[in-house]
Amino acid sequence: MIEGVVIKGVASRFTTDTEEGIKECFARGKLKKDGDIRVGDRVLIQKEGKDFVITKVLERKNRLIRPYVANVDLCFIVIAPVPAPDFMLVDKIIVNARMNGITPVIIVNKTDIADERFLNGVENDYNNVAKVLRTSALTGLNKDVILEMSKGKTACLAGQSAVGKSSLMNALLGADKQETGGLSKKTERGRHTTRQSEILKIGDARIIDTCGFSMLELPEDFRPQDLVYYYEEFADYALGCRFRTGCTHVSEPDCAVRKAVNENKISKNRYERYCVLYSELKEKWRKRYE
Ligand SMILES: Nc1nc2c(ncn2[C@@H]2O[C@H](COP(=O)(O)OP(=O)(O)OP(=O)(O)O)[C@@H](O)[C@H]2O)c(=O)[nH]1
Ligand SMILES: [Mg+2]
Ligand SMILES: [Zn+2]
């Protein structure tokens, strides 16, 4: 029996990285049926005849639904001036990451074609939320910082299609390994070029290129009042609310978070999206037994 990390999976074939090198494996019947072997999983494999078979998935540290990966330390949320970012999506990815103990980092890619106004806008909204890093897959800007941050860790690149995840991957690798795609002219949306998550190793960093996505839901059983725990930039102010821990910061009187928003200490955009997300969650919660 040897241990490995799943670096790629297509149908019931998985590529694993083991002490004895890269092994192509099949999944055992039950594991295959559950469909629950993910890129990033630590697994036990066994030789059976001429094939390698995954016999067990070891306990996970964490997992995400989108991207569909396990055991990650860092989530690089990649955005770009084109396609236009969906910041609600960014905020939901941050919540999902934090719920799983994963550090979110915002990567603003394609800075070679971005204007200062766009870049400053993003930095203003997120500088007290997560690390914000400017990159360009084209010029290689800050790829050394990404590599430095990923040392000894597993990181995933996440975000909309065509923001440049695979292009960044290639820049990091220094090789055109990952297929990259353009933007549909008509819709200005991505073409969903990457179809499977894949871990690429650079030194002792494991970085996962993933499929672009534009929809993300918080878990069904997410309690609306818990949302605020994942807005760390609210925390210091929340202590000053009249209702303290009972304040949702949406409509209560003497809310110190709203006051901080009005004083530009918390980003108005982030706060407004928080309110939208909160009311969506509340609506879902209300309807949960229907
Ligand atoms: N100017 C510029 N173009 C970039 C940069 N990074 C990526 N692109 C272009 O953006 C397009 C999409 O890049 P991809 O790397 O395929 O994007 P992706 O995020 O992997 O997309 P999916 O695999 O569909 O999720 C390609 O035409 C790239 O050449 C960049 O830093 N600057
Ligand atoms: Mg891609
Ligand atoms: Zn409040």
Short mmCIF file of C-alpha atoms and ligand atoms in Angstrom, two decimals, residues 241 247 249 255-256, ligand 3:
data_model
loop_
_atom_site.label_atom_id
_atom_site.label_comp_id
_atom_site.label_asym_id
_atom_site.label_seq_id
_atom_site.Cartn_x
_atom_site.Cartn_y
_atom_site.Cartn_z
CA CYS A 241 -23.03 47.95 18.06
CA CYS A 247 -26.58 42.81 15.59
CA HIS A 249 -25.61 45.12 10.86
CA CYS A 255 -24.93 49.88 14.41
CA ALA A 256 -21.21 50.57 14.60
ZN ZN B 3 -24.17 46.30 13.86
#
